[in-house]
N, CA, C and O atoms as a Maestro MAE file, in Angstrom:
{
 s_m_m2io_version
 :::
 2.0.0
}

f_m_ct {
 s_m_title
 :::
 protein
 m_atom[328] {
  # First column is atom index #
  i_m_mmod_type
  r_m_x_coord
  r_m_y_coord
  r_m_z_coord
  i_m_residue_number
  s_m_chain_name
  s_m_pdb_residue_name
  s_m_pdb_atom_name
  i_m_atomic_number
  :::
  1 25 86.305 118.996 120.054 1 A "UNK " " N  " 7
  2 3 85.903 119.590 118.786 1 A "UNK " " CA " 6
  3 2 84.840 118.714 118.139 1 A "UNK " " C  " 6
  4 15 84.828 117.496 117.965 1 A "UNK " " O  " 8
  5 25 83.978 119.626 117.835 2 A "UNK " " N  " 7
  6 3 82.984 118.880 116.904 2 A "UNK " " CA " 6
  7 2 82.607 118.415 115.534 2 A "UNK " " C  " 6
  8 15 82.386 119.306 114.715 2 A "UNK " " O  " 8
  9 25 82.496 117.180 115.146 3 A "UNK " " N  " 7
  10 3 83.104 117.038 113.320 3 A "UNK " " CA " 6
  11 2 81.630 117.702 112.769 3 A "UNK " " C  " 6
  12 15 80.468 117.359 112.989 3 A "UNK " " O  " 8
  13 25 82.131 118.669 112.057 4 A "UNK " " N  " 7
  14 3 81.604 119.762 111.100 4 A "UNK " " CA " 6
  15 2 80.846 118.932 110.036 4 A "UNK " " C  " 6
  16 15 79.943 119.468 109.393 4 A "UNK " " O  " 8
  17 25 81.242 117.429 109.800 5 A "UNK " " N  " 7
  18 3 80.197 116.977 109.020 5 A "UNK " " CA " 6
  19 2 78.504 116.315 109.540 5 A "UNK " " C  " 6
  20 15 77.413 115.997 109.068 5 A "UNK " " O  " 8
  21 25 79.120 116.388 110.596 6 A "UNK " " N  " 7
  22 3 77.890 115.727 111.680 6 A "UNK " " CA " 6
  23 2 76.825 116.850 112.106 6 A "UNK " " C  " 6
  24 15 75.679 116.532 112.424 6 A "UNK " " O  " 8
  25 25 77.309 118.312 112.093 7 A "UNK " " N  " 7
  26 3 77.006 119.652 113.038 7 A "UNK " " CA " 6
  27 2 76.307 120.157 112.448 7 A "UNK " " C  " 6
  28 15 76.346 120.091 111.220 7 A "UNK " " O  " 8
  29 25 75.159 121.040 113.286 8 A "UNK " " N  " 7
  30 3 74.403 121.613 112.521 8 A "UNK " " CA " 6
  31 2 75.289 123.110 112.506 8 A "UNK " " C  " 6
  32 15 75.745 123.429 113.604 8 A "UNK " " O  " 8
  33 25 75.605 124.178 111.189 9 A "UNK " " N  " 7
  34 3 75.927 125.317 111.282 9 A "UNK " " CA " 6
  35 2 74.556 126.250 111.278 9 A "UNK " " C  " 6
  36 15 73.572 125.808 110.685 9 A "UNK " " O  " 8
  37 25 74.487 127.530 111.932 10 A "UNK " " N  " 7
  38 3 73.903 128.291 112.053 10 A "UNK " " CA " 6
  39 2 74.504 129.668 111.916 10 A "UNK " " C  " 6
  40 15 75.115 130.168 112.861 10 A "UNK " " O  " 8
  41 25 74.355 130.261 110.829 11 A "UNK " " N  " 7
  42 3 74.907 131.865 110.899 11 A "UNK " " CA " 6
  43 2 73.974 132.905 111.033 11 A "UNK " " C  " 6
  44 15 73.014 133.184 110.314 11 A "UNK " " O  " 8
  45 25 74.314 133.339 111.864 12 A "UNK " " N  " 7
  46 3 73.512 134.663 112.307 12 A "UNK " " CA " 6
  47 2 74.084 135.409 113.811 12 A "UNK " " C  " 6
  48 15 75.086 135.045 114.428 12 A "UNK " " O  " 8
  49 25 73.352 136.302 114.115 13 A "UNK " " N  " 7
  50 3 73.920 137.587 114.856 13 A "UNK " " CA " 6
  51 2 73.004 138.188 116.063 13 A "UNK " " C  " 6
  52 15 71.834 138.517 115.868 13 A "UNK " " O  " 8
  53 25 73.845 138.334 117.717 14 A "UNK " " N  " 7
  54 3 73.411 138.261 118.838 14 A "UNK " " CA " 6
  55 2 72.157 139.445 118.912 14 A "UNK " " C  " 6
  56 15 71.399 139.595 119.871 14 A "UNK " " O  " 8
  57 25 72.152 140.010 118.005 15 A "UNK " " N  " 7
  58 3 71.079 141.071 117.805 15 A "UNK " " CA " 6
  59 2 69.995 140.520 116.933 15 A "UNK " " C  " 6
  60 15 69.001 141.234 117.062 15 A "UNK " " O  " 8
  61 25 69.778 139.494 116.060 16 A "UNK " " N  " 7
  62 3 68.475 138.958 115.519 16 A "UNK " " CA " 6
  63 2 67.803 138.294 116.343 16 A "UNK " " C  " 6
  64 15 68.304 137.309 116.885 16 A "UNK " " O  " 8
  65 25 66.187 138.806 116.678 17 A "UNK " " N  " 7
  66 3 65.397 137.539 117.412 17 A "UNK " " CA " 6
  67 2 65.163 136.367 116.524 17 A "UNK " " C  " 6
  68 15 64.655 135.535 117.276 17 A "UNK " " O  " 8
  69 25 65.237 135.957 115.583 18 A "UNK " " N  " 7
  70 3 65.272 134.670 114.833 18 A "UNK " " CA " 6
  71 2 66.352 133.730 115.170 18 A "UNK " " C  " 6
  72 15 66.410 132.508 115.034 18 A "UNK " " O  " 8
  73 25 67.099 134.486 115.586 19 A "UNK " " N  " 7
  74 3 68.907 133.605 115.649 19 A "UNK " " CA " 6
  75 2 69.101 133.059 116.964 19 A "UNK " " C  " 6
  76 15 69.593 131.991 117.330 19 A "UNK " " O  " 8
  77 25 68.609 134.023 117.589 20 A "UNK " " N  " 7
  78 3 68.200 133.732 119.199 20 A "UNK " " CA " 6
  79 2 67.542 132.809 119.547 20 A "UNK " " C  " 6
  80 15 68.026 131.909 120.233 20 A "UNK " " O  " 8
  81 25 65.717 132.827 118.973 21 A "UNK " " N  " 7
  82 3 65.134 132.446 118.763 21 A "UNK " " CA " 6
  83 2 65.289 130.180 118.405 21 A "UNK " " C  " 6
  84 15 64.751 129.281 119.052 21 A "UNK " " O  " 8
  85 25 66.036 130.097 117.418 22 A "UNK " " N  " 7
  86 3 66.305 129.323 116.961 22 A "UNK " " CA " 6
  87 2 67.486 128.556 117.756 22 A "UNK " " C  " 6
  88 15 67.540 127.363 118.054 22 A "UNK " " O  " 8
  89 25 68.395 129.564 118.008 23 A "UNK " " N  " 7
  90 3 69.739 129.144 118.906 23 A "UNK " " CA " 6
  91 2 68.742 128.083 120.242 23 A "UNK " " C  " 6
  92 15 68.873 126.876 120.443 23 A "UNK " " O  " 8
  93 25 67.992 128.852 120.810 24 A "UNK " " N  " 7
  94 3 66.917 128.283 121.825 24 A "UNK " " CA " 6
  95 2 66.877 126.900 121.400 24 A "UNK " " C  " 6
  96 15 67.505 126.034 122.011 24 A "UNK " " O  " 8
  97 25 66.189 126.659 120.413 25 A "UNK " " N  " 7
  98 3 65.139 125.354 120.486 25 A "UNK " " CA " 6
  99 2 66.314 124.688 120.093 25 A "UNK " " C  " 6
  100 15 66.438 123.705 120.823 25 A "UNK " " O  " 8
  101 25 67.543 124.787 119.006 26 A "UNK " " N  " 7
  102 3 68.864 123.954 119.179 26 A "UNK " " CA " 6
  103 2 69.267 122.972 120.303 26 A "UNK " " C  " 6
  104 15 69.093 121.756 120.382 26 A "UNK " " O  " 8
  105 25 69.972 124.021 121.320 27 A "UNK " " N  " 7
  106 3 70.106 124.082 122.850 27 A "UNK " " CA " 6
  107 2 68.747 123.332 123.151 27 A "UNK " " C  " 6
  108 15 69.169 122.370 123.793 27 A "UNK " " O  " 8
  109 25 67.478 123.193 123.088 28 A "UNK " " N  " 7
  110 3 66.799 122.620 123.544 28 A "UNK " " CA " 6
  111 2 66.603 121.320 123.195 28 A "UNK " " C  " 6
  112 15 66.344 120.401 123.972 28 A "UNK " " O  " 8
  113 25 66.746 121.248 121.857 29 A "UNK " " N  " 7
  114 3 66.576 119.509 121.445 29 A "UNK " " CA " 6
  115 2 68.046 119.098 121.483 29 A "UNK " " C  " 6
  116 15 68.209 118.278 120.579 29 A "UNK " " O  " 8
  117 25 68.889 119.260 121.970 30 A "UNK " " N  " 7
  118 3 69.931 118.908 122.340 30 A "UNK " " CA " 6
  119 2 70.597 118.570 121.430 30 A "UNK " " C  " 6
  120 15 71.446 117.772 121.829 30 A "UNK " " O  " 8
  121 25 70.692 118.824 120.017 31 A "UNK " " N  " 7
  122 3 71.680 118.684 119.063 31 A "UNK " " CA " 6
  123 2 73.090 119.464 118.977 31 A "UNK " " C  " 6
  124 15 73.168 120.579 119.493 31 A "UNK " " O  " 8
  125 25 74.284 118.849 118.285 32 A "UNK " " N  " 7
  126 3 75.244 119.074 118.201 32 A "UNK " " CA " 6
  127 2 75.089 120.597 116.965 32 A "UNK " " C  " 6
  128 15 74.706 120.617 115.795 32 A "UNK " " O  " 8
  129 25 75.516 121.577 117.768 33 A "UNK " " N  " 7
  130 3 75.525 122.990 116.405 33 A "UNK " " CA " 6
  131 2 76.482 123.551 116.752 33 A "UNK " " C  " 6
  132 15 77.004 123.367 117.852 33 A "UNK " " O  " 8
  133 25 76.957 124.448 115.768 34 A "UNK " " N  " 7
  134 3 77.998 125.630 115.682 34 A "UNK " " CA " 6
  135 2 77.589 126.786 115.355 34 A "UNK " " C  " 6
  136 15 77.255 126.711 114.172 34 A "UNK " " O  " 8
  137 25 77.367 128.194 115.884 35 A "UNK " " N  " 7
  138 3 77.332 129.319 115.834 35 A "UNK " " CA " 6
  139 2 78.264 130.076 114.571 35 A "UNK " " C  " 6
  140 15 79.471 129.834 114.553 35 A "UNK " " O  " 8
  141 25 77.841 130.734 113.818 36 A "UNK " " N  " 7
  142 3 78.895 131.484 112.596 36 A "UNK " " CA " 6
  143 2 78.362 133.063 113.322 36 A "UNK " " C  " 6
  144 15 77.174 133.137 113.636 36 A "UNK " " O  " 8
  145 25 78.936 133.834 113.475 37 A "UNK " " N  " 7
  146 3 78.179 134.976 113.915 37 A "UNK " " CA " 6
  147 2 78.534 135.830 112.625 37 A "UNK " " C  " 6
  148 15 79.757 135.937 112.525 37 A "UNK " " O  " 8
  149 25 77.861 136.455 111.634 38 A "UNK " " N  " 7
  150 3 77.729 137.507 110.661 38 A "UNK " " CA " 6
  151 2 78.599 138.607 111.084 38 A "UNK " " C  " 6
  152 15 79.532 139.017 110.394 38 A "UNK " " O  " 8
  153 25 78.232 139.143 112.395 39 A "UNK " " N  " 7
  154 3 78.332 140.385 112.173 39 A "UNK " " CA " 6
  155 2 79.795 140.621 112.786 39 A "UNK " " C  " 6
  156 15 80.121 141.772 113.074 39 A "UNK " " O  " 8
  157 25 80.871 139.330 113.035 40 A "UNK " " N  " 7
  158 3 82.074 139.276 113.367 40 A "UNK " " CA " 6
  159 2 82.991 139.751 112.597 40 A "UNK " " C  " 6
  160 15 83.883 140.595 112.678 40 A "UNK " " O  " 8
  161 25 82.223 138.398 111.156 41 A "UNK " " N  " 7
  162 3 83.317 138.493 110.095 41 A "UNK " " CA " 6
  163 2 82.524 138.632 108.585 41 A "UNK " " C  " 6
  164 15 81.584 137.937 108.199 41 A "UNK " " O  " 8
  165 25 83.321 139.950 107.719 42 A "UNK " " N  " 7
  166 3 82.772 140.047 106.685 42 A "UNK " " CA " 6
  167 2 82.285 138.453 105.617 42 A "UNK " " C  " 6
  168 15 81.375 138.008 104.917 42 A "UNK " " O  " 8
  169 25 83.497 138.154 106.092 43 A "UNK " " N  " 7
  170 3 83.422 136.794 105.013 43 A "UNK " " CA " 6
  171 2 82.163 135.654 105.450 43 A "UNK " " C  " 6
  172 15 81.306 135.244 104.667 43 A "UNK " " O  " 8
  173 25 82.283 135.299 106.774 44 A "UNK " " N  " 7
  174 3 81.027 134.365 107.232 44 A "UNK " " CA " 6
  175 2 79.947 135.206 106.840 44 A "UNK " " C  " 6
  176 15 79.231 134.505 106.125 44 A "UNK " " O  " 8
  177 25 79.356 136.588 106.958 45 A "UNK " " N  " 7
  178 3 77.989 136.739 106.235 45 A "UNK " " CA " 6
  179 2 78.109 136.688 104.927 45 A "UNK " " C  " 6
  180 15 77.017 136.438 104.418 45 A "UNK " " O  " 8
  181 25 79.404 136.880 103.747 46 A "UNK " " N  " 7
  182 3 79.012 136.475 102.528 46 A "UNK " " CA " 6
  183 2 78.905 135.023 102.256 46 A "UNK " " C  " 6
  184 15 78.462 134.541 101.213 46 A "UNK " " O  " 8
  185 25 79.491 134.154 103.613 47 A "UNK " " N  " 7
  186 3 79.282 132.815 102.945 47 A "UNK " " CA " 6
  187 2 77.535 132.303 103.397 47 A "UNK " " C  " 6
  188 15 76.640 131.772 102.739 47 A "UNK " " O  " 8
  189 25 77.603 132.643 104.437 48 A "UNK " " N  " 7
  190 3 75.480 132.727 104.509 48 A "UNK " " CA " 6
  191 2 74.507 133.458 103.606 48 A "UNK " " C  " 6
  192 15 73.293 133.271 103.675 48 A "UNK " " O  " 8
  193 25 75.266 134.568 102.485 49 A "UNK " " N  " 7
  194 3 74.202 134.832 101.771 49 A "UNK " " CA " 6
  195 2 74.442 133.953 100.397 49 A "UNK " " C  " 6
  196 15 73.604 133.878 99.499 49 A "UNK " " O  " 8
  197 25 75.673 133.326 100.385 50 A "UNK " " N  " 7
  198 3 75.900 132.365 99.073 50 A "UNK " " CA " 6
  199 2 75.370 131.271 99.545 50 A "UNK " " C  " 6
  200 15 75.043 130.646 98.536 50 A "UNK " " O  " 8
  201 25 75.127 130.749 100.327 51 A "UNK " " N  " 7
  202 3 74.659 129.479 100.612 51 A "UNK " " CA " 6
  203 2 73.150 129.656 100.344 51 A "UNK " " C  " 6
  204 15 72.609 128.841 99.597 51 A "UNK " " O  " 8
  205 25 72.450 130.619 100.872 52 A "UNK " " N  " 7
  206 3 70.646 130.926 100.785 52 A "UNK " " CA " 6
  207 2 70.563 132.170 99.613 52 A "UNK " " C  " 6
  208 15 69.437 132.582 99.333 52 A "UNK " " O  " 8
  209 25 71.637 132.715 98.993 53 A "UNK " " N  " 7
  210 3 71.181 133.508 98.151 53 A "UNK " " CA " 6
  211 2 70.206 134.506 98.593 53 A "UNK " " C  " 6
  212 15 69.464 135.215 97.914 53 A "UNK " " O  " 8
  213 25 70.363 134.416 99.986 54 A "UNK " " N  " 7
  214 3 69.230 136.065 100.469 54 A "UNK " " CA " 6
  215 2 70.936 136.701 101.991 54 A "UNK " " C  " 6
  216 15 72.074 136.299 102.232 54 A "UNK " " O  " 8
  217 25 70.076 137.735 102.492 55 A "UNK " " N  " 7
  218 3 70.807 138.418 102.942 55 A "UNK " " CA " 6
  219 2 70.392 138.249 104.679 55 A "UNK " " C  " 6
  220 15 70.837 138.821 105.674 55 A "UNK " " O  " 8
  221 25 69.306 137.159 104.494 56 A "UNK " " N  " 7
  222 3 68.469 137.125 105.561 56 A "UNK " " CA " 6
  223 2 68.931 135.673 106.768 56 A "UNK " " C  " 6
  224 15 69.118 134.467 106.603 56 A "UNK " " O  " 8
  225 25 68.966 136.550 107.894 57 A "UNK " " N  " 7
  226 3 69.422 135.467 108.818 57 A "UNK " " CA " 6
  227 2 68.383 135.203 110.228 57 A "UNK " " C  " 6
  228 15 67.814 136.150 110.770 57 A "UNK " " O  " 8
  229 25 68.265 134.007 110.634 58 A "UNK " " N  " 7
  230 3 69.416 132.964 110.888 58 A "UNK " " CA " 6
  231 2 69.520 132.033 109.138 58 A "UNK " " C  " 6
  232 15 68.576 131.865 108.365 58 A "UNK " " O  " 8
  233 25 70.892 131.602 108.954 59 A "UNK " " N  " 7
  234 3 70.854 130.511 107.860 59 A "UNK " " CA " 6
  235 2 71.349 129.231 108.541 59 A "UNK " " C  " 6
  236 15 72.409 129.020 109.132 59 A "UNK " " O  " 8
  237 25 70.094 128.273 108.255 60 A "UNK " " N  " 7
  238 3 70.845 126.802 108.973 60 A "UNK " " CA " 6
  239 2 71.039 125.857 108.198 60 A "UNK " " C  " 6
  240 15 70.099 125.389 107.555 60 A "UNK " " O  " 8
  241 25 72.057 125.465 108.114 61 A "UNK " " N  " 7
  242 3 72.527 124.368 107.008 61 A "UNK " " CA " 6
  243 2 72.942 123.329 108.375 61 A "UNK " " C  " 6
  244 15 73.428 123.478 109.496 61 A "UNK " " O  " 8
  245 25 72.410 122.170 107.498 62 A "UNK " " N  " 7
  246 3 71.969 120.651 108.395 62 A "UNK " " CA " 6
  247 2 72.970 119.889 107.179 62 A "UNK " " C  " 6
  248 15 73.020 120.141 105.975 62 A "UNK " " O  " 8
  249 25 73.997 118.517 108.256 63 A "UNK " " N  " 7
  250 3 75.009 117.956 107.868 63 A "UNK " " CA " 6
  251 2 74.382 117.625 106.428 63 A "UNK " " C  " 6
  252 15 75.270 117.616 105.576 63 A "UNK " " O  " 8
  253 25 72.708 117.264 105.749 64 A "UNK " " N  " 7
  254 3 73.363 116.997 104.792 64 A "UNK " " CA " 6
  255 2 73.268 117.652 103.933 64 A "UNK " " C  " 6
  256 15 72.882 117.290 102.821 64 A "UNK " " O  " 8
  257 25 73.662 118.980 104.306 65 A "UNK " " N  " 7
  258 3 74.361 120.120 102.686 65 A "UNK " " CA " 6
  259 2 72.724 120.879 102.653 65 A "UNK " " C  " 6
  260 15 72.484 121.838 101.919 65 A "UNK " " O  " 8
  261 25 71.794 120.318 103.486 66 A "UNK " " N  " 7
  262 3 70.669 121.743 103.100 66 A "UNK " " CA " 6
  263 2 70.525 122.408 103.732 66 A "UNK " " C  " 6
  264 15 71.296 122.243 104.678 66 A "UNK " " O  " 8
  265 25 69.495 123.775 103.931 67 A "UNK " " N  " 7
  266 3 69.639 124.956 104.725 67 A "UNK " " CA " 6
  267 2 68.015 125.471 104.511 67 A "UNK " " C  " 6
  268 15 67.214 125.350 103.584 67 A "UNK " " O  " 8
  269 25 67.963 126.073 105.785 68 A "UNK " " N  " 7
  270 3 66.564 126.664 106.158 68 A "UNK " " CA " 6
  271 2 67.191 128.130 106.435 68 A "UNK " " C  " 6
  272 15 68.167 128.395 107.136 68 A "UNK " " O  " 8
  273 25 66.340 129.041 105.670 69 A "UNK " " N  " 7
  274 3 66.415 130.325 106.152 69 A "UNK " " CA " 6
  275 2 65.006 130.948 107.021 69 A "UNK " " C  " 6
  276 15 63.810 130.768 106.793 69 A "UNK " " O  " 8
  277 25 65.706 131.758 108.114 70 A "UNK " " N  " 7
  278 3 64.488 132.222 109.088 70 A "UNK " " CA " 6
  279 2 63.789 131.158 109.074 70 A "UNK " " C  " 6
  280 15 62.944 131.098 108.180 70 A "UNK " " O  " 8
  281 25 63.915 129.818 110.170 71 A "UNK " " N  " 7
  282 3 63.095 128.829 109.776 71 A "UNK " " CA " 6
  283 2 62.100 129.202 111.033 71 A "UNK " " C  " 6
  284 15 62.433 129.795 112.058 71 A "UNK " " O  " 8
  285 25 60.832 128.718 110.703 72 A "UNK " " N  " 7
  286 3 59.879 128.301 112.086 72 A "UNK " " CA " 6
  287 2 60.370 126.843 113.139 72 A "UNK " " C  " 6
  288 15 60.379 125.681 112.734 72 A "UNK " " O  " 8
  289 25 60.699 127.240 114.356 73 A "UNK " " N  " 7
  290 3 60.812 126.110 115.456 73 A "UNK " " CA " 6
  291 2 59.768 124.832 114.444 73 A "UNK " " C  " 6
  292 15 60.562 124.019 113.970 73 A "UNK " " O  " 8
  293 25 58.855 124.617 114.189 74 A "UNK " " N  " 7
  294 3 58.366 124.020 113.308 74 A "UNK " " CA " 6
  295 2 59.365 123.222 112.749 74 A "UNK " " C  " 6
  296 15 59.975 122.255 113.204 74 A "UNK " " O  " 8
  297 25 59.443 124.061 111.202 75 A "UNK " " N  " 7
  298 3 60.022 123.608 110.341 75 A "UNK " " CA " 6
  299 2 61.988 122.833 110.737 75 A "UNK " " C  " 6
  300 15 62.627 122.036 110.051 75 A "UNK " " O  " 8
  301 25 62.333 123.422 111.892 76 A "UNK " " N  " 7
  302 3 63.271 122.987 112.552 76 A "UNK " " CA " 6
  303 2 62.769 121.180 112.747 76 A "UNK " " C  " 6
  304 15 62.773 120.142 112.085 76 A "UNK " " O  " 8
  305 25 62.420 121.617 113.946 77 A "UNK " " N  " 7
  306 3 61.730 120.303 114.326 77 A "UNK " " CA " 6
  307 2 61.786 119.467 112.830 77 A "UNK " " C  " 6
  308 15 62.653 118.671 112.470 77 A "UNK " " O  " 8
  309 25 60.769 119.842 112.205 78 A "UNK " " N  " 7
  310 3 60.205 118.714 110.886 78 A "UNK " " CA " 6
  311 2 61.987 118.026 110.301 78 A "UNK " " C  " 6
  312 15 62.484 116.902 110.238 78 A "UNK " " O  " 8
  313 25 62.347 119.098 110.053 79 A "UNK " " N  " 7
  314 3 63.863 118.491 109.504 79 A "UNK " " CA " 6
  315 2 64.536 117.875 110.323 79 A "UNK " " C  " 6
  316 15 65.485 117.144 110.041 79 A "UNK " " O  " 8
  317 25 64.168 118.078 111.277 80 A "UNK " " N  " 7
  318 3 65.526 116.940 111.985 80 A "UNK " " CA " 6
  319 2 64.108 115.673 112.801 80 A "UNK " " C  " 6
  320 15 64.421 115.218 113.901 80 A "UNK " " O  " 8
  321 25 63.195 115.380 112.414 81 A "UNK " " N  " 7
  322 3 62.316 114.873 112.610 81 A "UNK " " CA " 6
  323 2 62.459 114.600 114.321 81 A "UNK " " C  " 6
  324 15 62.791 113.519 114.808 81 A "UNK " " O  " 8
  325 25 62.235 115.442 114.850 82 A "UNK " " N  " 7
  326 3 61.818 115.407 116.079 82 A "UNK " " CA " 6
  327 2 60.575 116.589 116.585 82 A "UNK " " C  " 6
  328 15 60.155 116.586 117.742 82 A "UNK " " O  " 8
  :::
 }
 m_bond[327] {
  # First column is bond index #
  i_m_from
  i_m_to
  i_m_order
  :::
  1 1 2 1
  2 2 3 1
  3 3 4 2
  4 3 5 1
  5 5 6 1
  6 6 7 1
  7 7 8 2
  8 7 9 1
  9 9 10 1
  10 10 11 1
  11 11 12 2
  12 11 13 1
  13 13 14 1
  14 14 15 1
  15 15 16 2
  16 15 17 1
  17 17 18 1
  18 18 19 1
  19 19 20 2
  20 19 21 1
  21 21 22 1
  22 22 23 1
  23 23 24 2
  24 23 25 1
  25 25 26 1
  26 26 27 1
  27 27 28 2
  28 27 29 1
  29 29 30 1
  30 30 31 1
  31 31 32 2
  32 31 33 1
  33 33 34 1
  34 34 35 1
  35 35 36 2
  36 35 37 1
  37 37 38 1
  38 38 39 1
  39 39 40 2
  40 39 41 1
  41 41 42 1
  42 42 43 1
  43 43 44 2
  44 43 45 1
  45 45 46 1
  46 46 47 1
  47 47 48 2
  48 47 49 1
  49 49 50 1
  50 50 51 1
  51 51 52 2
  52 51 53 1
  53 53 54 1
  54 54 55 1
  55 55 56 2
  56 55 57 1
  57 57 58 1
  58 58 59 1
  59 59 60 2
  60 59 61 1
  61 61 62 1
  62 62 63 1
  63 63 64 2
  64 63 65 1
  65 65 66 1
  66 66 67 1
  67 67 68 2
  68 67 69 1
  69 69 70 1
  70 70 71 1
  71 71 72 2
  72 71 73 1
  73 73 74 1
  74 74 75 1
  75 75 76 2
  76 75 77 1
  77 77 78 1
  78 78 79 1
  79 79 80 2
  80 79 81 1
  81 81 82 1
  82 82 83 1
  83 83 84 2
  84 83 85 1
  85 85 86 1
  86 86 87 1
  87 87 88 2
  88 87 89 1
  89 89 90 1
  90 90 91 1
  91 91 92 2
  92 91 93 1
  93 93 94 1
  94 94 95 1
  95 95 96 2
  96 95 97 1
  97 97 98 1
  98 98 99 1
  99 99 100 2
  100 99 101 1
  101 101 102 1
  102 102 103 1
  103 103 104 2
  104 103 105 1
  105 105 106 1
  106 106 107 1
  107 107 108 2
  108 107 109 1
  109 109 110 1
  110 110 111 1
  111 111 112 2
  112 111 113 1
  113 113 114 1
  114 114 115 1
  115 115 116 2
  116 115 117 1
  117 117 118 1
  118 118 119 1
  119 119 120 2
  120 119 121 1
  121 121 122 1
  122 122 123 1
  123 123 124 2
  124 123 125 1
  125 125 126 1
  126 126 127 1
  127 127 128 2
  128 127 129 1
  129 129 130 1
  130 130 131 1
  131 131 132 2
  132 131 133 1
  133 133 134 1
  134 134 135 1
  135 135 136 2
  136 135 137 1
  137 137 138 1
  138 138 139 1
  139 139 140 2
  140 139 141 1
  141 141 142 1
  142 142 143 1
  143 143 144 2
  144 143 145 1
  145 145 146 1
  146 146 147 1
  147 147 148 2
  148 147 149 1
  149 149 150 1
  150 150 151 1
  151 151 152 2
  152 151 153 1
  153 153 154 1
  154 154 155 1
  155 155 156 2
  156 155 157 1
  157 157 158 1
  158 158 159 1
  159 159 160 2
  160 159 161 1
  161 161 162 1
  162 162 163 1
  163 163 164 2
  164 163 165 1
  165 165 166 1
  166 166 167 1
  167 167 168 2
  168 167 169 1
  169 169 170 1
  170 170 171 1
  171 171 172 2
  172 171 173 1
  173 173 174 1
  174 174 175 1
  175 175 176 2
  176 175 177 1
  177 177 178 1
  178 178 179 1
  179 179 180 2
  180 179 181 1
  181 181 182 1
  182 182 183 1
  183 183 184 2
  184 183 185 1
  185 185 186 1
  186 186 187 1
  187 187 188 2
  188 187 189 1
  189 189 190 1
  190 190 191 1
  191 191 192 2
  192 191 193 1
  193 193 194 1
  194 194 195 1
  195 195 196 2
  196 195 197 1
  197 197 198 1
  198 198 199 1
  199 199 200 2
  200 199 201 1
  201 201 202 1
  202 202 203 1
  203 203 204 2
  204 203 205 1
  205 205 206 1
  206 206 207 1
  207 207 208 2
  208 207 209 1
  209 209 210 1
  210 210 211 1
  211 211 212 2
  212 211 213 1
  213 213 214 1
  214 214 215 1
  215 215 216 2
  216 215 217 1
  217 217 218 1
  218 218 219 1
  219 219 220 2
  220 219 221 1
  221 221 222 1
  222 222 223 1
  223 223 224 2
  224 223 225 1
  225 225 226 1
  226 226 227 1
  227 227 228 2
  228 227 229 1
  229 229 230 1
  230 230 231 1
  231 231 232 2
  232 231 233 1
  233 233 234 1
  234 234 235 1
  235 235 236 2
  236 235 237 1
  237 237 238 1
  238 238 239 1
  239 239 240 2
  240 239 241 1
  241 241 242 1
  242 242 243 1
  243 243 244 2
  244 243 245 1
  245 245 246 1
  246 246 247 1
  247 247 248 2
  248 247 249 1
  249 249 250 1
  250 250 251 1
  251 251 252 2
  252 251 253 1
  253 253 254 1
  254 254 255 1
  255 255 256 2
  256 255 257 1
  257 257 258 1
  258 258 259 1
  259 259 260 2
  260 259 261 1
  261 261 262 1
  262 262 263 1
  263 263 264 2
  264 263 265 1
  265 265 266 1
  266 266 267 1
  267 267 268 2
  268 267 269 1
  269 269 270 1
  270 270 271 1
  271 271 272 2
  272 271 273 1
  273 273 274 1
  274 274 275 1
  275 275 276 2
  276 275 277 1
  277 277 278 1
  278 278 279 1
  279 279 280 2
  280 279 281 1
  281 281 282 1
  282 282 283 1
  283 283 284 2
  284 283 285 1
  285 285 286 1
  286 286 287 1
  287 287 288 2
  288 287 289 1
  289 289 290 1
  290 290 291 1
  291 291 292 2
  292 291 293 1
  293 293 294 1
  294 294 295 1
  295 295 296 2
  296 295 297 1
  297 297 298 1
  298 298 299 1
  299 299 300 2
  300 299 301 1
  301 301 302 1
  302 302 303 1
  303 303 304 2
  304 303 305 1
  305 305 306 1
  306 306 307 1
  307 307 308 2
  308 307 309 1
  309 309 310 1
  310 310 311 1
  311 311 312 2
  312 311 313 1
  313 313 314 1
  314 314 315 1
  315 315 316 2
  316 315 317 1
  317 317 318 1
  318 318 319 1
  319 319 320 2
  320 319 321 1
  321 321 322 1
  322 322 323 1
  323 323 324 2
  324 323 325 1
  325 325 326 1
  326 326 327 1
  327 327 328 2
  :::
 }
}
């Protein structure tokens, strides 16, 4: 198990190319993440639209408490400075 304070969360759903998209370059820079999938459970997409206040996914919240919505591989990268 992976400590949830260390992890990157990602919520979003096997049908968005952003989520996909993003899931990719995760898996690619080899960081520790967790998948929330939206469209499982009512409650995980209301807790991704309270966290970004939009309705819009992927939402990635990084261990320390901030979050990128629909980010660019870019802006990924930049935040975790690699």
């Amino acid at each position: 198990m992976t400590d949830s304070a260390s992890t990157i969360t990602m919520y979003g759903a096997d049908w968005c190319r952003d989520c996909r998209r993003t899931e990719a370059l995760l898996n690619e820079l080899g960081v520790d993440w967790t998948k929330v999938d939206v469209e499982v459970s009512a409650e995980a997409a209301a807790q991704a639209q309270a966290i970004s206040g939009r309705t819009n996914i992927p939402v990635v919240v990084f261990p320390d408490g901030s979050h990128l919505v629909e980010p660019s591989d870019d802006a990924v990268r930049q935040k975790l400075g690699v």
